[in-house]
Every structure is written in structure tokens, then in C-alpha cells.
Amino acid sequence: MRAQGLLGPIFFFIGSFLVASGIGLLTLPSVTEYSMRHLVLVALILVLVGITVMIMSAFSLLPRLIVVQSKEDIYQFLNENERMLLELLVERGELSHADIMKITGFSRAKVSRILKKLEHMRLIIQVRQGKKKVARVRKEVARVLKS
């Protein structure tokens, strides 16, 4: 976990600890109401900072949108096998997993893994037709790759 991801829980823990210890301090005769207010205020600020940092770090983990304008924009994120499979789908239109295995010689697991990655990248669509799965390139991606 990155250091940024640890800051939120640290602030939250410290703030919560101060709130809990502040409640325990209420029973002591030497603690004035004024100092107690400051302790609670600092504790609440730390808790809020901790929650804010945790929320901000969660947003940094979200995938970023990539605008595709050329083949190079797509190909920079793919290895050789993934490029080959994507080009095959552009060329042939729609292929089942079994057809891809026959054409490429890849194993079922490798075809499935590559297609899952391409689908996750929103480059292809996979649909089930009866018992077999069929993959095809998204129209907007095919337009870019054919140009």
C-alpha cells in the first residue's frame, strides 16, 4: 500500500484515540472544560482529515479515461499477442473462442485471458451465442483501427 493510502487511516486512528482518551479525561478533576474542548476539537479535526484523505486516495485508484484517436494510442497498451488478436478481430469481424484458438494456436486459457483484458479496456465486446462465446471489436475502435 502506498504511503498516501496510509495517511487517512493514521489520522483517523489518532483522532479516534484522542476522542476516546478525552472521554476518559472527563473524570479527572484537573482537566478544565476549556482544555477538554480543545482536545475534542483537535480530535474531530483529525478524524475529518483522516476520512477526507481516505476518500481522496480511493478516487486515485479509479481508472482514468483514455481518449483513443489513433492506432498508436491503442497499441501502446498492448503486447504483441494482444495486438495480433485485436487485428484478427478487426479483419474477420466476429470470432468464437474456438475459432481464435484454431487460427492463432493459443491455448483456451491464453485466448480467454487476452480477450478479458481487451474487454476490460473496452476495445471488444464478448457475447454468448448458445454455448459458445463470440468476440467482436467495438464499432468506434474498429473505425480507428481501420483508418
PDB file of C-alpha atoms in Angstrom:
ATOM      1  CA  MET A   1       0.000   0.000   0.000  1.00  0.00           C
ATOM      2  CA  ARG A   2       1.341   3.433  -0.872  1.00  0.00           C
ATOM      3  CA  ALA A   3       2.170   5.959   1.857  1.00  0.00           C
ATOM      4  CA  GLN A   4      -0.698   8.128   0.628  1.00  0.00           C
ATOM      5  CA  GLY A   5      -3.077   5.247   1.325  1.00  0.00           C
ATOM      6  CA  LEU A   6      -1.846   5.030   4.918  1.00  0.00           C
ATOM      7  CA  LEU A   7      -2.316   8.694   5.819  1.00  0.00           C
ATOM      8  CA  GLY A   8      -6.111   8.516   6.083  1.00  0.00           C
ATOM      9  CA  PRO A   9      -6.236   5.579   8.494  1.00  0.00           C
ATOM     10  CA  ILE A  10      -3.411   7.108  10.580  1.00  0.00           C
ATOM     11  CA  PHE A  11      -5.236  10.427  11.003  1.00  0.00           C
ATOM     12  CA  PHE A  12      -8.489   8.590  11.681  1.00  0.00           C
ATOM     13  CA  PHE A  13      -6.873   6.357  14.302  1.00  0.00           C
ATOM     14  CA  ILE A  14      -5.136   9.261  16.073  1.00  0.00           C
ATOM     15  CA  GLY A  15      -8.339  11.318  16.085  1.00  0.00           C
ATOM     16  CA  SER A  16     -10.387   8.409  17.395  1.00  0.00           C
ATOM     17  CA  PHE A  17      -7.779   7.749  20.080  1.00  0.00           C
ATOM     18  CA  LEU A  18      -7.903  11.385  21.187  1.00  0.00           C
ATOM     19  CA  VAL A  19     -11.706  11.323  21.357  1.00  0.00           C
ATOM     20  CA  ALA A  20     -11.612   8.136  23.440  1.00  0.00           C
ATOM     21  CA  SER A  21      -8.899   9.452  25.747  1.00  0.00           C
ATOM     22  CA  GLY A  22     -10.767  12.759  26.050  1.00  0.00           C
ATOM     23  CA  ILE A  23     -13.826  10.939  27.324  1.00  0.00           C
ATOM     24  CA  GLY A  24     -11.627   9.220  29.904  1.00  0.00           C
ATOM     25  CA  LEU A  25     -10.119  12.564  30.935  1.00  0.00           C
ATOM     26  CA  LEU A  26     -13.548  13.955  31.796  1.00  0.00           C
ATOM     27  CA  THR A  27     -13.432  12.139  35.119  1.00  0.00           C
ATOM     28  CA  LEU A  28     -10.147  13.796  36.183  1.00  0.00           C
ATOM     29  CA  PRO A  29     -10.598  16.897  38.386  1.00  0.00           C
ATOM     30  CA  SER A  30      -7.571  18.747  36.908  1.00  0.00           C
ATOM     31  CA  VAL A  31      -8.948  18.861  33.343  1.00  0.00           C
ATOM     32  CA  THR A  32     -10.749  22.111  32.705  1.00  0.00           C
ATOM     33  CA  GLU A  33     -13.695  22.458  30.405  1.00  0.00           C
ATOM     34  CA  TYR A  34     -11.598  24.762  28.198  1.00  0.00           C
ATOM     35  CA  SER A  35      -8.779  22.235  27.668  1.00  0.00           C
ATOM     36  CA  MET A  36     -11.315  19.477  27.108  1.00  0.00           C
ATOM     37  CA  ARG A  37     -12.985  21.461  24.322  1.00  0.00           C
ATOM     38  CA  HIS A  38      -9.617  21.916  22.622  1.00  0.00           C
ATOM     39  CA  LEU A  39      -8.833  18.212  22.847  1.00  0.00           C
ATOM     40  CA  VAL A  40     -12.198  17.247  21.366  1.00  0.00           C
ATOM     41  CA  LEU A  41     -11.862  19.880  18.616  1.00  0.00           C
ATOM     42  CA  VAL A  42      -8.394  18.635  17.634  1.00  0.00           C
ATOM     43  CA  ALA A  43      -9.629  15.041  17.708  1.00  0.00           C
ATOM     44  CA  LEU A  44     -12.603  15.805  15.467  1.00  0.00           C
ATOM     45  CA  ILE A  45     -10.387  17.691  13.011  1.00  0.00           C
ATOM     46  CA  LEU A  46      -8.018  14.710  12.826  1.00  0.00           C
ATOM     47  CA  VAL A  47     -10.920  12.312  12.268  1.00  0.00           C
ATOM     48  CA  LEU A  48     -12.290  14.519   9.468  1.00  0.00           C
ATOM     49  CA  VAL A  49      -8.843  14.848   7.870  1.00  0.00           C
ATOM     50  CA  GLY A  50      -8.451  11.062   8.050  1.00  0.00           C
ATOM     51  CA  ILE A  51     -11.810  10.442   6.395  1.00  0.00           C
ATOM     52  CA  THR A  52     -11.055  13.041   3.702  1.00  0.00           C
ATOM     53  CA  VAL A  53      -7.651  11.520   2.912  1.00  0.00           C
ATOM     54  CA  MET A  54      -9.168   8.019   2.701  1.00  0.00           C
ATOM     55  CA  ILE A  55     -11.831   9.232   0.260  1.00  0.00           C
ATOM     56  CA  MET A  56      -9.263  11.102  -1.849  1.00  0.00           C
ATOM     57  CA  SER A  57      -6.951   8.079  -2.026  1.00  0.00           C
ATOM     58  CA  ALA A  58      -9.892   5.887  -3.079  1.00  0.00           C
ATOM     59  CA  PHE A  59     -10.513   8.202  -6.043  1.00  0.00           C
ATOM     60  CA  SER A  60      -6.864   7.947  -7.082  1.00  0.00           C
ATOM     61  CA  LEU A  61      -7.355   4.184  -7.549  1.00  0.00           C
ATOM     62  CA  LEU A  62     -10.133   4.631 -10.134  1.00  0.00           C
ATOM     63  CA  PRO A  63      -9.159   4.006 -13.750  1.00  0.00           C
ATOM     64  CA  ARG A  64      -8.655   7.074 -15.893  1.00  0.00           C
ATOM     65  CA  LEU A  65     -10.457   7.590 -19.187  1.00  0.00           C
ATOM     66  CA  ILE A  66      -8.160   7.332 -22.191  1.00  0.00           C
ATOM     67  CA  VAL A  67      -9.176   9.069 -25.405  1.00  0.00           C
ATOM     68  CA  VAL A  68      -8.360   6.920 -28.412  1.00  0.00           C
ATOM     69  CA  GLN A  69      -7.585   8.834 -31.584  1.00  0.00           C
ATOM     70  CA  SER A  70      -5.110   6.595 -33.398  1.00  0.00           C
ATOM     71  CA  LYS A  71      -3.789   3.040 -33.635  1.00  0.00           C
ATOM     72  CA  GLU A  72      -0.738   4.060 -31.631  1.00  0.00           C
ATOM     73  CA  ASP A  73      -2.985   5.203 -28.749  1.00  0.00           C
ATOM     74  CA  ILE A  74      -4.384   1.676 -28.558  1.00  0.00           C
ATOM     75  CA  TYR A  75      -1.243  -0.318 -29.351  1.00  0.00           C
ATOM     76  CA  GLN A  76       0.923   1.347 -26.708  1.00  0.00           C
ATOM     77  CA  PHE A  77      -1.043  -0.546 -24.030  1.00  0.00           C
ATOM     78  CA  LEU A  78      -0.957  -3.961 -25.740  1.00  0.00           C
ATOM     79  CA  ASN A  79       1.688  -6.633 -26.131  1.00  0.00           C
ATOM     80  CA  GLU A  80       2.348  -8.429 -29.431  1.00  0.00           C
ATOM     81  CA  ASN A  81      -0.172 -11.264 -28.880  1.00  0.00           C
ATOM     82  CA  GLU A  82      -2.912  -8.852 -27.809  1.00  0.00           C
ATOM     83  CA  ARG A  83      -2.286  -6.674 -30.894  1.00  0.00           C
ATOM     84  CA  MET A  84      -2.380  -9.710 -33.160  1.00  0.00           C
ATOM     85  CA  LEU A  85      -5.667 -10.912 -31.690  1.00  0.00           C
ATOM     86  CA  LEU A  86      -7.218  -7.434 -31.927  1.00  0.00           C
ATOM     87  CA  GLU A  87      -6.129  -7.104 -35.582  1.00  0.00           C
ATOM     88  CA  LEU A  88      -7.552 -10.558 -36.283  1.00  0.00           C
ATOM     89  CA  LEU A  89     -10.921  -9.489 -34.872  1.00  0.00           C
ATOM     90  CA  VAL A  90     -10.867  -6.269 -36.901  1.00  0.00           C
ATOM     91  CA  GLU A  91     -10.047  -8.249 -40.059  1.00  0.00           C
ATOM     92  CA  ARG A  92     -12.561 -11.087 -39.560  1.00  0.00           C
ATOM     93  CA  GLY A  93     -15.303  -9.161 -37.743  1.00  0.00           C
ATOM     94  CA  GLU A  94     -16.589 -11.695 -35.246  1.00  0.00           C
ATOM     95  CA  LEU A  95     -14.911 -14.871 -33.995  1.00  0.00           C
ATOM     96  CA  SER A  96     -15.681 -17.508 -31.393  1.00  0.00           C
ATOM     97  CA  HIS A  97     -13.090 -18.508 -28.807  1.00  0.00           C
ATOM     98  CA  ALA A  98     -12.690 -21.866 -30.567  1.00  0.00           C
ATOM     99  CA  ASP A  99     -12.050 -20.168 -33.925  1.00  0.00           C
ATOM    100  CA  ILE A 100      -9.451 -17.878 -32.349  1.00  0.00           C
ATOM    101  CA  MET A 101      -7.714 -20.904 -30.806  1.00  0.00           C
ATOM    102  CA  LYS A 102      -7.577 -22.654 -34.221  1.00  0.00           C
ATOM    103  CA  ILE A 103      -6.274 -19.592 -36.065  1.00  0.00           C
ATOM    104  CA  THR A 104      -3.691 -18.435 -33.513  1.00  0.00           C
ATOM    105  CA  GLY A 105      -2.687 -21.733 -31.902  1.00  0.00           C
ATOM    106  CA  PHE A 106      -3.126 -20.160 -28.455  1.00  0.00           C
ATOM    107  CA  SER A 107      -4.456 -22.216 -25.562  1.00  0.00           C
ATOM    108  CA  ARG A 108      -8.001 -21.740 -24.280  1.00  0.00           C
ATOM    109  CA  ALA A 109      -6.672 -20.005 -21.153  1.00  0.00           C
ATOM    110  CA  LYS A 110      -4.481 -17.613 -23.141  1.00  0.00           C
ATOM    111  CA  VAL A 111      -7.321 -16.664 -25.503  1.00  0.00           C
ATOM    112  CA  SER A 112      -9.661 -16.145 -22.570  1.00  0.00           C
ATOM    113  CA  ARG A 113      -7.119 -14.016 -20.684  1.00  0.00           C
ATOM    114  CA  ILE A 114      -6.329 -11.809 -23.681  1.00  0.00           C
ATOM    115  CA  LEU A 115      -9.992 -11.330 -24.585  1.00  0.00           C
ATOM    116  CA  LYS A 116     -10.833 -10.491 -20.983  1.00  0.00           C
ATOM    117  CA  LYS A 117      -8.128  -7.807 -20.968  1.00  0.00           C
ATOM    118  CA  LEU A 118      -9.307  -6.369 -24.297  1.00  0.00           C
ATOM    119  CA  GLU A 119     -12.879  -6.334 -23.000  1.00  0.00           C
ATOM    120  CA  HIS A 120     -11.788  -4.655 -19.771  1.00  0.00           C
ATOM    121  CA  MET A 121     -10.042  -1.997 -21.876  1.00  0.00           C
ATOM    122  CA  ARG A 122     -13.354  -1.548 -23.735  1.00  0.00           C
ATOM    123  CA  LEU A 123     -11.808  -2.482 -27.086  1.00  0.00           C
ATOM    124  CA  ILE A 124     -14.003  -5.529 -27.741  1.00  0.00           C
ATOM    125  CA  ILE A 125     -17.383  -6.955 -26.790  1.00  0.00           C
ATOM    126  CA  GLN A 126     -17.925 -10.597 -25.866  1.00  0.00           C
ATOM    127  CA  VAL A 127     -21.388 -12.103 -26.175  1.00  0.00           C
ATOM    128  CA  ARG A 128     -22.658 -15.603 -25.596  1.00  0.00           C
ATOM    129  CA  GLN A 129     -24.312 -17.309 -28.565  1.00  0.00           C
ATOM    130  CA  GLY A 130     -25.744 -20.550 -27.298  1.00  0.00           C
ATOM    131  CA  LYS A 131     -22.884 -22.463 -25.694  1.00  0.00           C
ATOM    132  CA  LYS A 132     -20.065 -20.519 -27.308  1.00  0.00           C
ATOM    133  CA  LYS A 133     -18.654 -17.073 -26.641  1.00  0.00           C
ATOM    134  CA  VAL A 134     -18.131 -14.723 -29.554  1.00  0.00           C
ATOM    135  CA  ALA A 135     -15.848 -11.687 -29.553  1.00  0.00           C
ATOM    136  CA  ARG A 136     -16.053  -8.633 -31.798  1.00  0.00           C
ATOM    137  CA  VAL A 137     -14.362  -5.241 -31.878  1.00  0.00           C
ATOM    138  CA  ARG A 138     -16.395  -2.225 -30.763  1.00  0.00           C
ATOM    139  CA  LYS A 139     -17.508  -0.092 -33.709  1.00  0.00           C
ATOM    140  CA  GLU A 140     -15.676   3.056 -32.602  1.00  0.00           C
ATOM    141  CA  VAL A 141     -12.445   1.092 -32.046  1.00  0.00           C
ATOM    142  CA  ALA A 142     -12.770  -0.689 -35.398  1.00  0.00           C
ATOM    143  CA  ARG A 143     -13.178   2.691 -37.100  1.00  0.00           C
ATOM    144  CA  VAL A 144      -9.928   3.934 -35.549  1.00  0.00           C
ATOM    145  CA  LEU A 145      -8.013   0.735 -36.351  1.00  0.00           C
ATOM    146  CA  LYS A 146      -9.186   0.610 -39.973  1.00  0.00           C
ATOM    147  CA  SER A 147      -8.141   4.207 -40.665  1.00  0.00           C
TER     148      SER A 147
END
